[in-house]
PDB file of C-alpha atoms in Angstrom:
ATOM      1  CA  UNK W   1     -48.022 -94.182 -56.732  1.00 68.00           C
ATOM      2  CA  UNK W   2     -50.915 -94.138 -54.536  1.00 70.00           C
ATOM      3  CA  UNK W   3     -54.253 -93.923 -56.027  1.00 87.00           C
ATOM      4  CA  UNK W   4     -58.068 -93.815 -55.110  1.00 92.00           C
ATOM      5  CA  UNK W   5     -60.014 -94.584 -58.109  1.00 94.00           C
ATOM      6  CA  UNK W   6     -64.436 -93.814 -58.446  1.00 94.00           C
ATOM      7  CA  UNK W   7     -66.334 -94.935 -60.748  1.00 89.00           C
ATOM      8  CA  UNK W   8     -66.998 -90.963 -62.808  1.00 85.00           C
ATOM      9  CA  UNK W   9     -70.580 -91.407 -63.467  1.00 85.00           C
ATOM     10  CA  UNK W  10     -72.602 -89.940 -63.737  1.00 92.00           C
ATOM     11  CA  UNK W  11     -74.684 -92.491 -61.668  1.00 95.00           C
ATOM     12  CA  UNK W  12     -78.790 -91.381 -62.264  1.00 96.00           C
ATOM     13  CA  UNK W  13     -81.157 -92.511 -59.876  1.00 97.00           C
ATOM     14  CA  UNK W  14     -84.922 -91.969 -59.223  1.00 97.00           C
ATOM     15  CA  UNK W  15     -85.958 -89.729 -56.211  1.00 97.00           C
ATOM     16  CA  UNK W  16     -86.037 -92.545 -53.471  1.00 97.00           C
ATOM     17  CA  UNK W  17     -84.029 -95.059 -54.297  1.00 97.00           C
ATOM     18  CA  UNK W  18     -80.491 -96.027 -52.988  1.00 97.00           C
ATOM     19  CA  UNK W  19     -77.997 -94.807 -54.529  1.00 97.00           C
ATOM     20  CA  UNK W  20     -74.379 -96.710 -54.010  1.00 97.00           C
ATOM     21  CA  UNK W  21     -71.247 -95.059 -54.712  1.00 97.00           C
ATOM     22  CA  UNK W  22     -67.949 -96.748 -54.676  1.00 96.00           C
ATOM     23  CA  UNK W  23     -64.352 -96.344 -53.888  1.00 96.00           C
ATOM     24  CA  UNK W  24     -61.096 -98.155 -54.132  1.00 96.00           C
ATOM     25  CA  UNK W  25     -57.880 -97.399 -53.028  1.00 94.00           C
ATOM     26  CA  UNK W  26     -54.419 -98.578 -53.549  1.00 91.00           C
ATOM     27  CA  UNK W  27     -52.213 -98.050 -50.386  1.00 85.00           C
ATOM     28  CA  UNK W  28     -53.132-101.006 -48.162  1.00 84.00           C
ATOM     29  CA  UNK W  29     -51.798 -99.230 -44.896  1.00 82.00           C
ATOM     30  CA  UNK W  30     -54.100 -96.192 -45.099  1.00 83.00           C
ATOM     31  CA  UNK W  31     -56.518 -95.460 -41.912  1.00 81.00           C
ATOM     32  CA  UNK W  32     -58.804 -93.093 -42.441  1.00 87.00           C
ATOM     33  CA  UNK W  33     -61.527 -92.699 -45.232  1.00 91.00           C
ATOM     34  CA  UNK W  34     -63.704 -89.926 -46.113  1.00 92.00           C
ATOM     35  CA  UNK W  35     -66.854 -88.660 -48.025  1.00 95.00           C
ATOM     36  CA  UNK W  36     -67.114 -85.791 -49.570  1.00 94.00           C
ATOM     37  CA  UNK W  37     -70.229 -83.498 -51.106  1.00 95.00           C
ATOM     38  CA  UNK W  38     -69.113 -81.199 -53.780  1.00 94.00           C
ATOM     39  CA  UNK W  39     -72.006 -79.211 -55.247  1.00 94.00           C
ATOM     40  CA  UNK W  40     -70.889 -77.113 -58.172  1.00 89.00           C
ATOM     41  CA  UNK W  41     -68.988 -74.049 -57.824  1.00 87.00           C
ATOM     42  CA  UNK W  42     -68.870 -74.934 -53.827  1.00 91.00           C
ATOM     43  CA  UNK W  43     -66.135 -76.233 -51.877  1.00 91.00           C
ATOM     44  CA  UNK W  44     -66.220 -79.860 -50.380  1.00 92.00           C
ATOM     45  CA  UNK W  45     -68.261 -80.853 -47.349  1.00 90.00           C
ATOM     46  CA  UNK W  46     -67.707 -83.686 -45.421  1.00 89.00           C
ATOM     47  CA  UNK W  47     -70.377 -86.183 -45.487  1.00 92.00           C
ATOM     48  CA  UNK W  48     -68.723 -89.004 -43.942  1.00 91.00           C
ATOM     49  CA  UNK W  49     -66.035 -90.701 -42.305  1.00 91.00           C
ATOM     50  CA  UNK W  50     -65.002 -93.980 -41.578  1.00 93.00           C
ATOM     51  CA  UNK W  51     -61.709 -95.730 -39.874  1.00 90.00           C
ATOM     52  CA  UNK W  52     -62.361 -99.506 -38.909  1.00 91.00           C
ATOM     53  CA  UNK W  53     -64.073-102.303 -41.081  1.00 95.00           C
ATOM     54  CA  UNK W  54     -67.665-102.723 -41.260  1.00 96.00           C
ATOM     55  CA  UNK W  55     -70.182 -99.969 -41.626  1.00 96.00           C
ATOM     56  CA  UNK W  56     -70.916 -96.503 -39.992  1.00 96.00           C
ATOM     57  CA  UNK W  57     -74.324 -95.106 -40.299  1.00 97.00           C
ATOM     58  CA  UNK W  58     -75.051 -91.497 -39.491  1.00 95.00           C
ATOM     59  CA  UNK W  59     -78.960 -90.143 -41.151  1.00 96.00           C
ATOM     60  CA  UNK W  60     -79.977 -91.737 -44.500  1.00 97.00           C
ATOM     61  CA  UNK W  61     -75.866 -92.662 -45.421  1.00 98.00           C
ATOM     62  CA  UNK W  62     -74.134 -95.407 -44.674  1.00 98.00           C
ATOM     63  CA  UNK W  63     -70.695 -95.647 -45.154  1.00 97.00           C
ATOM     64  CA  UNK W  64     -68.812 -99.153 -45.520  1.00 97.00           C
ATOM     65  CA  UNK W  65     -64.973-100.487 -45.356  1.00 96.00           C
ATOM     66  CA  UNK W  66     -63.647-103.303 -46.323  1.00 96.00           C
ATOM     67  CA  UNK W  67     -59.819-102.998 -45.867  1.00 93.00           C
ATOM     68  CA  UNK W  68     -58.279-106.135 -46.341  1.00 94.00           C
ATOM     69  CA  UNK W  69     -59.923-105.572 -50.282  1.00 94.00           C
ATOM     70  CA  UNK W  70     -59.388-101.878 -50.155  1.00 95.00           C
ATOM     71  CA  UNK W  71     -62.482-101.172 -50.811  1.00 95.00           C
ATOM     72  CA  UNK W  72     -65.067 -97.839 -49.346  1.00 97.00           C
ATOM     73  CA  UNK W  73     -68.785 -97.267 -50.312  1.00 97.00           C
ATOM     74  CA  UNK W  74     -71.217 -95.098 -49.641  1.00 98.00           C
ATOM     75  CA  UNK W  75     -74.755 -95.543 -49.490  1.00 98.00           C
ATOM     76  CA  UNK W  76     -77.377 -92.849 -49.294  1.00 98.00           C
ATOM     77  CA  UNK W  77     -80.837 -94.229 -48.708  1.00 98.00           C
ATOM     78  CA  UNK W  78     -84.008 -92.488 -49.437  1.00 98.00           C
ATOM     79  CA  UNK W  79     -82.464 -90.232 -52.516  1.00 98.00           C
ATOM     80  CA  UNK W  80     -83.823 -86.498 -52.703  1.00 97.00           C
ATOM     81  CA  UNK W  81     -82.916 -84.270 -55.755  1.00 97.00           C
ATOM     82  CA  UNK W  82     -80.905 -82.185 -53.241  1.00 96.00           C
ATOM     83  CA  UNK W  83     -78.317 -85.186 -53.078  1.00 97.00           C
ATOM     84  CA  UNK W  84     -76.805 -84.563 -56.744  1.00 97.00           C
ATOM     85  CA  UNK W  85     -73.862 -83.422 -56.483  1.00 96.00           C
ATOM     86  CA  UNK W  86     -70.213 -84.939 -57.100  1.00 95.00           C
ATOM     87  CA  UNK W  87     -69.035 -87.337 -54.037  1.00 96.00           C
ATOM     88  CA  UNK W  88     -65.279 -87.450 -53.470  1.00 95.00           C
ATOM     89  CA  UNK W  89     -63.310 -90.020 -51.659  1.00 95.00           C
ATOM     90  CA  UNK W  90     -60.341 -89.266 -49.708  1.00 92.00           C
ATOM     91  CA  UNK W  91     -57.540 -91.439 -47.941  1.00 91.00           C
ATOM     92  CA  UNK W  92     -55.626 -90.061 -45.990  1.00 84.00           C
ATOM     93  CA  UNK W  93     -51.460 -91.199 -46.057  1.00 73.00           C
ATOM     94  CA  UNK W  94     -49.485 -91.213 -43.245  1.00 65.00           C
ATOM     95  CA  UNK W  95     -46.473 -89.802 -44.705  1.00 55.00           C
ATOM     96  CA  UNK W  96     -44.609 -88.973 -41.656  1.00 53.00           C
ATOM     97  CA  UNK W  97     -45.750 -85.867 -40.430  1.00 49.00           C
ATOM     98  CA  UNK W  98     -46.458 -84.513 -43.762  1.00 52.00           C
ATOM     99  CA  UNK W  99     -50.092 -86.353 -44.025  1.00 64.00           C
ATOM    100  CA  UNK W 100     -52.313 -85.725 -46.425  1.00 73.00           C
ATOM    101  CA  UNK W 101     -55.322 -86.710 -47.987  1.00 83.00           C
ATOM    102  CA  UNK W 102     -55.377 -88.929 -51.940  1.00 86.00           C
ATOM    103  CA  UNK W 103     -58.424 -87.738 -53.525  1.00 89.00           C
ATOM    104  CA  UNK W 104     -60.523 -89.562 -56.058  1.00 92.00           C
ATOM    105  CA  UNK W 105     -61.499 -87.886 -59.430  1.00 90.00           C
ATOM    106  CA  UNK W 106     -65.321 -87.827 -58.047  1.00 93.00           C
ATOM    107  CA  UNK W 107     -68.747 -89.816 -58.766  1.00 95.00           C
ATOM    108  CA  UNK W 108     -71.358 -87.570 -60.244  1.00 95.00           C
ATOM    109  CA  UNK W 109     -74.764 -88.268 -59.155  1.00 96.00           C
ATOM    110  CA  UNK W 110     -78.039 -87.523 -60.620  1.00 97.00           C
ATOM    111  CA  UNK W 111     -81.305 -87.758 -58.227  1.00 97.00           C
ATOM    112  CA  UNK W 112     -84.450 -87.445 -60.147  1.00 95.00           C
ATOM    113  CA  UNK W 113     -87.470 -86.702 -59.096  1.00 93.00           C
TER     114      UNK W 113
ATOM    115  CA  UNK R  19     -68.378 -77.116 -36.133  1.00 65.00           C
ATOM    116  CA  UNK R  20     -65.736 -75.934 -37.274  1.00 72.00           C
ATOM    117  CA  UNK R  21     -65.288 -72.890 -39.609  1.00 88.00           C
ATOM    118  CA  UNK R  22     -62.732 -71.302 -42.221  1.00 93.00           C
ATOM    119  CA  UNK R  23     -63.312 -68.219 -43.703  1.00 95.00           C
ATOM    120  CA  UNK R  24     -61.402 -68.004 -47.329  1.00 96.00           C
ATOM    121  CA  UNK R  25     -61.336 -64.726 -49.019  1.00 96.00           C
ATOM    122  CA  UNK R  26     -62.160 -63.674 -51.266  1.00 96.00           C
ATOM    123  CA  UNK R  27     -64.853 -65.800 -52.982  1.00 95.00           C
ATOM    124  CA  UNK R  28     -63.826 -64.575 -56.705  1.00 95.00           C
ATOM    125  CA  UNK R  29     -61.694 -62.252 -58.352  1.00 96.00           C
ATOM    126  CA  UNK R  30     -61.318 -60.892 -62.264  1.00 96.00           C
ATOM    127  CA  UNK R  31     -57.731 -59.770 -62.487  1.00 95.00           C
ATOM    128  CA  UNK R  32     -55.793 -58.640 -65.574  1.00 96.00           C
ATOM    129  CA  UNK R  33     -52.528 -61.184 -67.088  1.00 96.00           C
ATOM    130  CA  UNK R  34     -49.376 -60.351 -65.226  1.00 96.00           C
ATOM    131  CA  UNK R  35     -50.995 -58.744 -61.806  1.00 96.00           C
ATOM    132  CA  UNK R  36     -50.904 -60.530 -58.185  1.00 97.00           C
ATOM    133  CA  UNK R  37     -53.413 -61.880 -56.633  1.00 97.00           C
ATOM    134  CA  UNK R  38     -53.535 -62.885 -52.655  1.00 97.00           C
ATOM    135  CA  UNK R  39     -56.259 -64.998 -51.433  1.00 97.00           C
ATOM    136  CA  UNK R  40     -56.502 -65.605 -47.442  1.00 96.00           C
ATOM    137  CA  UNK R  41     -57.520 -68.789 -45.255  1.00 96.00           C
ATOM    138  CA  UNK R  42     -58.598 -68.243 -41.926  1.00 94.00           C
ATOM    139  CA  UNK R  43     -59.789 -70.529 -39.602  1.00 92.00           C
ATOM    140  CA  UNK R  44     -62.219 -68.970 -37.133  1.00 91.00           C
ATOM    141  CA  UNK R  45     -62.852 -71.086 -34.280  1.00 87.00           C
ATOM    142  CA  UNK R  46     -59.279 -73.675 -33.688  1.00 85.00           C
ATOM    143  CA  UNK R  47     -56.001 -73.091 -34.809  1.00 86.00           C
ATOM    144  CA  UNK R  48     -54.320 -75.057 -37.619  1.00 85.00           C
ATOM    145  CA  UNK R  49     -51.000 -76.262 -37.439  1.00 81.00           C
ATOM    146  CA  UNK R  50     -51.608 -77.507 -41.018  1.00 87.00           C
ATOM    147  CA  UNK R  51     -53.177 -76.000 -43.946  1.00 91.00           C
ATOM    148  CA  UNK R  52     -53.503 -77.180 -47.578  1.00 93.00           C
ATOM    149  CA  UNK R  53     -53.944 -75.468 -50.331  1.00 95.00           C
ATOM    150  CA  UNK R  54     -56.219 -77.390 -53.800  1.00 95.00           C
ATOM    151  CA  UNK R  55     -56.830 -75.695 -57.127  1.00 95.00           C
ATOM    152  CA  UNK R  56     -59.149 -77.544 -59.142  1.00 93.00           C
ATOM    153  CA  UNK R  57     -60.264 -76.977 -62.898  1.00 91.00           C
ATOM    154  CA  UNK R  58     -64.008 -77.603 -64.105  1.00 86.00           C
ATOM    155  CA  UNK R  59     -65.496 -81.426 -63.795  1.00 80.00           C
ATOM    156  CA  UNK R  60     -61.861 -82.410 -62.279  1.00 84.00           C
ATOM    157  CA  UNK R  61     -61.089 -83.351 -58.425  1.00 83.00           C
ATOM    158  CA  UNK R  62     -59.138 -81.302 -56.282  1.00 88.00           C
ATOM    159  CA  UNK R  63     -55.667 -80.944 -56.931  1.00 90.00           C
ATOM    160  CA  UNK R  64     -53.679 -80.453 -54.388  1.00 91.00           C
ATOM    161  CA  UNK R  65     -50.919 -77.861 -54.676  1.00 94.00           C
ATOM    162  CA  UNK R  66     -48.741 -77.411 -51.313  1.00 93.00           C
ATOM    163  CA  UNK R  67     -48.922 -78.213 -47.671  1.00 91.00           C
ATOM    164  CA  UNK R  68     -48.573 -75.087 -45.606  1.00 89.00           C
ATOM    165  CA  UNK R  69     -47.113 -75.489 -41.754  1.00 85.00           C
ATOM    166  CA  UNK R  70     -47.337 -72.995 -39.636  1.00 82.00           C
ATOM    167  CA  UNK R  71     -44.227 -71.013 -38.907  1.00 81.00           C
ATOM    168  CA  UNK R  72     -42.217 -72.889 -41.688  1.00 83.00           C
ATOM    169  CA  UNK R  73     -41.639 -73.166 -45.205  1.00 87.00           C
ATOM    170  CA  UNK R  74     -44.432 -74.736 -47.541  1.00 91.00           C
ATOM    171  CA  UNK R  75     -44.293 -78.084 -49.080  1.00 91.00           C
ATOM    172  CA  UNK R  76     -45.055 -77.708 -52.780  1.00 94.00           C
ATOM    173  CA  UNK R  77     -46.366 -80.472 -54.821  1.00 92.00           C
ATOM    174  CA  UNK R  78     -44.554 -81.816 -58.017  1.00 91.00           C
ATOM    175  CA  UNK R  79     -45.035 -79.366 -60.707  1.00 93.00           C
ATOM    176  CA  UNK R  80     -45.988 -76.643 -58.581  1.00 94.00           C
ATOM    177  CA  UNK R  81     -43.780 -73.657 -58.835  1.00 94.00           C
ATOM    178  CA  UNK R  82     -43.256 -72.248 -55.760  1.00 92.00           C
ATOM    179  CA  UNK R  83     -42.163 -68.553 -56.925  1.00 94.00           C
ATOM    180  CA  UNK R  84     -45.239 -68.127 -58.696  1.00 96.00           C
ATOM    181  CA  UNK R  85     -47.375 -69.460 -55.457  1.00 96.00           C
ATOM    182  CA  UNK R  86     -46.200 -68.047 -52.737  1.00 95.00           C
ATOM    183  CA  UNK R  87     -47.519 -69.423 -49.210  1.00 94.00           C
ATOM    184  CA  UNK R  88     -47.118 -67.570 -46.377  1.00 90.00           C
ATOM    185  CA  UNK R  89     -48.598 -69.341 -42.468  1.00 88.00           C
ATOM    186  CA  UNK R  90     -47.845 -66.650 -39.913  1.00 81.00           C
ATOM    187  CA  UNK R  91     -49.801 -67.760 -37.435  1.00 88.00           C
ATOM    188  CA  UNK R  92     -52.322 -70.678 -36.023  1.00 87.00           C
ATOM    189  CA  UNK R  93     -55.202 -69.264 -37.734  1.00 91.00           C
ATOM    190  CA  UNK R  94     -54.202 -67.962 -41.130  1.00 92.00           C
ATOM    191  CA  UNK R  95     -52.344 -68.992 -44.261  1.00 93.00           C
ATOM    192  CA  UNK R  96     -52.210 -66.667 -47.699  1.00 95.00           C
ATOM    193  CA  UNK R  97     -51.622 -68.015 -51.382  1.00 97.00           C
ATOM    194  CA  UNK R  98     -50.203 -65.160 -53.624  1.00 97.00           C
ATOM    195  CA  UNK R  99     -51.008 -66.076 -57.180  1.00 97.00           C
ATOM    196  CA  UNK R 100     -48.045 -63.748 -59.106  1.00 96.00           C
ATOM    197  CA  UNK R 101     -47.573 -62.695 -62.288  1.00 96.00           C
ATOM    198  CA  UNK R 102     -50.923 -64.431 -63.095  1.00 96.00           C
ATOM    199  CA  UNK R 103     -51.628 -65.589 -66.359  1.00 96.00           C
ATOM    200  CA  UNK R 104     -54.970 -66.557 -68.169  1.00 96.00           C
ATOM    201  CA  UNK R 105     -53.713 -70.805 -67.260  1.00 95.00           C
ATOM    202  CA  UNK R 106     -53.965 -69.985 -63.936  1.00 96.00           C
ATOM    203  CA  UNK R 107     -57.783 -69.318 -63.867  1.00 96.00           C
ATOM    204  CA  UNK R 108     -59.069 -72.406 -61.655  1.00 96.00           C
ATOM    205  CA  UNK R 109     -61.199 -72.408 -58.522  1.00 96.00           C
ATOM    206  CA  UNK R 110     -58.640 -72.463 -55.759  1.00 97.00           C
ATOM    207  CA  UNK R 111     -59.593 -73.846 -52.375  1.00 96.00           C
ATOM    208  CA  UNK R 112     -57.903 -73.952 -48.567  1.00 95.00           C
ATOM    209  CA  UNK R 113     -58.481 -76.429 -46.203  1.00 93.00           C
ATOM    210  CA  UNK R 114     -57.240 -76.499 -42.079  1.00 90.00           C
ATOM    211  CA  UNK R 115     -56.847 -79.406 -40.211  1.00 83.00           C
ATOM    212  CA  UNK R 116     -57.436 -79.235 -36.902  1.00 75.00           C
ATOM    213  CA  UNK R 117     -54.982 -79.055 -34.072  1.00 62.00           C
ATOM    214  CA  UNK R 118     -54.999 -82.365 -31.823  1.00 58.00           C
ATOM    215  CA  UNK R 119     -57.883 -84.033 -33.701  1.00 55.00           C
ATOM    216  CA  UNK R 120     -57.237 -87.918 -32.770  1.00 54.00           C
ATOM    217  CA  UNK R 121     -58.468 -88.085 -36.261  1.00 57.00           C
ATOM    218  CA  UNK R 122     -57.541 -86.465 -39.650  1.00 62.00           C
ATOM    219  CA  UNK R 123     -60.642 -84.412 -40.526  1.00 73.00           C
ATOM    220  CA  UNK R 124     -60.257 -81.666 -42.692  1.00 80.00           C
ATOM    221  CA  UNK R 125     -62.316 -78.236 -42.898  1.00 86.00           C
ATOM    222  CA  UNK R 126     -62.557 -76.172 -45.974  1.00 91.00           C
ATOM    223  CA  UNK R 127     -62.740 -72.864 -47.094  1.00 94.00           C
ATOM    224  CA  UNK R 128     -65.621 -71.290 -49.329  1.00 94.00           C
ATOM    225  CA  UNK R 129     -63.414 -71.261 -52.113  1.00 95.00           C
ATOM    226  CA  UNK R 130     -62.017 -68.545 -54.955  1.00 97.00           C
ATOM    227  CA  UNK R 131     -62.559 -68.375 -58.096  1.00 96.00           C
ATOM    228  CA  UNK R 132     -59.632 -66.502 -60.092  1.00 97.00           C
ATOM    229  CA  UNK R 133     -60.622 -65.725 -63.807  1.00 96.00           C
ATOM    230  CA  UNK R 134     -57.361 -63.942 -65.334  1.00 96.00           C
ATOM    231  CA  UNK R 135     -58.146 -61.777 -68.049  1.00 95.00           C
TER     232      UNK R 135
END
């Protein structure tokens, strides 16, 4: 069965630091990666996403891929209180034309100021 | 960006009634919708894959006479919680992906939370 596995958390940092959140993933032929931002009692928004190796910066995150060890972080540099929340990885399966996205269980983080 | 409007954001509705909650997406059509439920401090589950102008795909587990899924058109899906019992309270979301997007990006609704009394 495919499976994306997070660390739960919650992961605490202090307001400033770099907070790293990881990702791994069992389907070795999946393309596409994804960060999510759940806040709670609010749907997901996407945060960021990545398809080749190497890493993808966009603002204060990074996101990185390694896919020959299955492996997705993201880091989020400069961490404000506004940045706790519950991160979700996706990968998306390419099951025909019936793709969809494997979701991890979520990485709480704590920012404090 | 772009948008989809889910509706509505929460409803209180007594054990045995039907509930219909709508997905619309505002600004691109969506060949492909999906529809999550997810219970407190637990990811998204998801619960069927809706295609526009056929049948839905339900998950394993997911009965599909009690969720009914109906994608008329490019731009909206409906999930019909019926005969809904207090088990079925959850935070139900709907997600569109966008027609022709060289990549798979996803784009959520608001969200609805059911409480069933």
């Amino acid at each position: 069965q495919k499976e994306v596995e997070q660390n739960s958390g919650p992961l605490s940092v202090p307001e400033g630091a770099i907070a790293s959140l990881n990702c791994t993933y069992s389907d070795r032929v999946s393309q596409s990666f994804f960060w999510y931002r759940q806040y709670s009692g609010k749907s997901p928004e996407l945060i960021m996403s990545i398809y080749s190796n190497g890493d993808k910066e966009d603002g204060r995150f990074t996101a990185q891929l390694n896919k020959a060890s299955q492996y997705v972080s993201l880091l989020i540099r400069d961490s404000q209180p506004s940045d706790s929340a519950t991160y979700l990885c996706a990968v998306n399966t390419d099951a025909g034309n019936n793709r969809k996205l494997i979701w991890g269980l979520g990485t709480s983080l704590a920012v404090n100021p | 960006g772009a948008v989809v409007s889910q509706h509505p954001s929460w409803v209180i509705c007594k054990s045995g009634t039907s509930v219909k909650i709508e997905c619309r997406s505002l600004d691109f059509q969506a060949t492909t919708m999906f529809w999550y439920r997810q219970f407190p401090k637990q990811s998204l589950m998801l619960m069927a894959t809706s295609n526009e102008g056929s049948k839905a795909t339900y998950e394993q587990g997911v009965e599909k006479d009690k969720f009914l899924i109906n994608h008329a058109s490019l731009t909206l899906s409906t999930l019909t919680v019926t005969s809904a019992h207090p088990e079925d309270s959850s935070f139900y979301i709907c997600s569109a992906r966008r027609q022709g997007a060289g990549n798979e990006k996803l784009f959520f609704g608001s969200g609805t939370q059911l409480s069933v009394l």
